[in-house]
Tab-separated table of C-alpha atoms in Angstrom:
chain	number	residue	atom	x	y	z
N	80	ASP	CA	-4.707	-1.601	-23.312
N	81	ASP	CA	-1.715	-2.492	-20.891
N	82	GLU	CA	-2.369	-4.592	-17.885
N	83	ILE	CA	-1.301	-2.434	-14.865
N	84	THR	CA	-0.073	-4.132	-11.640
N	85	TYR	CA	0.141	-2.278	-8.361
N	86	SER	CA	2.780	-2.607	-5.460
N	87	LEU	CA	3.392	-0.599	-2.439
N	88	ASN	CA	6.872	0.002	-1.071
N	89	GLY	CA	7.748	1.374	2.605
N	90	GLU	CA	4.241	0.446	4.024
N	91	PRO	CA	3.633	-0.227	7.692
N	92	ARG	CA	2.879	-4.088	8.626
N	93	GLY	CA	-0.417	-5.004	7.797
N	94	MET	CA	-1.133	-2.918	4.833
N	95	THR	CA	-1.271	-4.279	1.540
N	96	ILE	CA	-2.186	-3.194	-2.129
N	97	HIS	CA	-4.181	-5.585	-4.439
N	98	PRO	CA	-1.849	-5.899	-7.151
N	99	LYS	CA	-4.451	-5.825	-10.009
N	100	ASP	CA	-6.889	-3.082	-8.749
N	101	GLY	CA	-4.660	-0.879	-6.750
N	102	VAL	CA	-7.082	-1.144	-3.703
N	103	ILE	CA	-5.251	-0.515	-0.325
N	104	ARG	CA	-6.302	-2.249	2.708
N	105	TYR	CA	-5.118	-1.885	6.036
N	106	ALA	CA	-5.291	-4.243	9.324
N	107	GLY	CA	-3.672	-2.992	12.290
N	108	ALA	CA	-2.815	-4.970	15.114
N	109	ALA	CA	-2.934	-4.367	19.034
N	110	ASP	CA	1.004	-4.379	19.187
N	111	GLU	CA	1.803	-1.896	16.317
N	112	PRO	CA	4.056	0.343	17.253
N	113	GLY	CA	2.944	3.308	15.407
N	114	GLY	CA	4.870	6.252	13.441
N	115	ASP	CA	4.606	7.973	10.405
N	116	TYR	CA	5.419	6.116	6.955
N	117	THR	CA	6.230	7.580	3.608
N	118	ILE	CA	4.892	5.049	1.320
N	119	SER	CA	5.573	4.453	-2.424
N	120	VAL	CA	2.175	3.341	-4.588
N	121	ILE	CA	3.633	1.866	-7.712
N	122	ALA	CA	1.723	1.033	-10.867
N	123	GLN	CA	3.670	-0.295	-13.794
N	124	ASP	CA	2.386	-1.634	-17.135
N	125	ASP	CA	4.280	-4.749	-19.322
N	126	ASP	CA	5.731	-2.224	-21.312
N	127	GLY	CA	7.947	-0.944	-18.428
N	128	GLY	CA	5.888	2.230	-18.012
N	129	ARG	CA	5.834	3.019	-14.030
N	130	VAL	CA	4.569	5.900	-11.982
N	131	ASN	CA	5.352	6.576	-8.342
N	132	TRP	CA	3.132	8.386	-6.047
N	133	LYS	CA	4.586	9.224	-2.474
N	134	VAL	CA	1.971	9.352	0.382
N	135	GLY	CA	2.344	10.146	3.983
N	136	VAL	CA	0.459	7.890	6.579
N	137	SER	CA	0.458	8.192	10.320
N	138	ILE	CA	-0.483	5.301	12.190
N	139	SER	CA	-1.611	5.138	15.987
N	140	ALA	CA	0.011	2.802	18.432
N	141	GLY	CA	-2.066	-0.273	18.954
N	142	SER	CA	-4.170	0.400	15.574
N	143	GLN	CA	-6.574	-2.492	15.479
N	144	ALA	CA	-9.640	-2.775	13.460
N	145	LYS	CA	-12.837	-2.824	15.340
N	146	GLY	CA	-14.314	-6.172	15.868
N	147	ASP	CA	-11.032	-7.945	15.655
């Protein structure tokens, strides 16, 4: 019944994770340089338990959500 908190490390600008439910969102920008990222998705509980998933992501230059 421990509460889990989520965080990111190494993410591109505009990428966030909701600390309580772990939903990842990305809002690119017209000036996004693009590139490959190795992101750490970290889940941690109140007792110090921790897990770290490494995820590779490729972002295109100029990535921007449609309609923005």
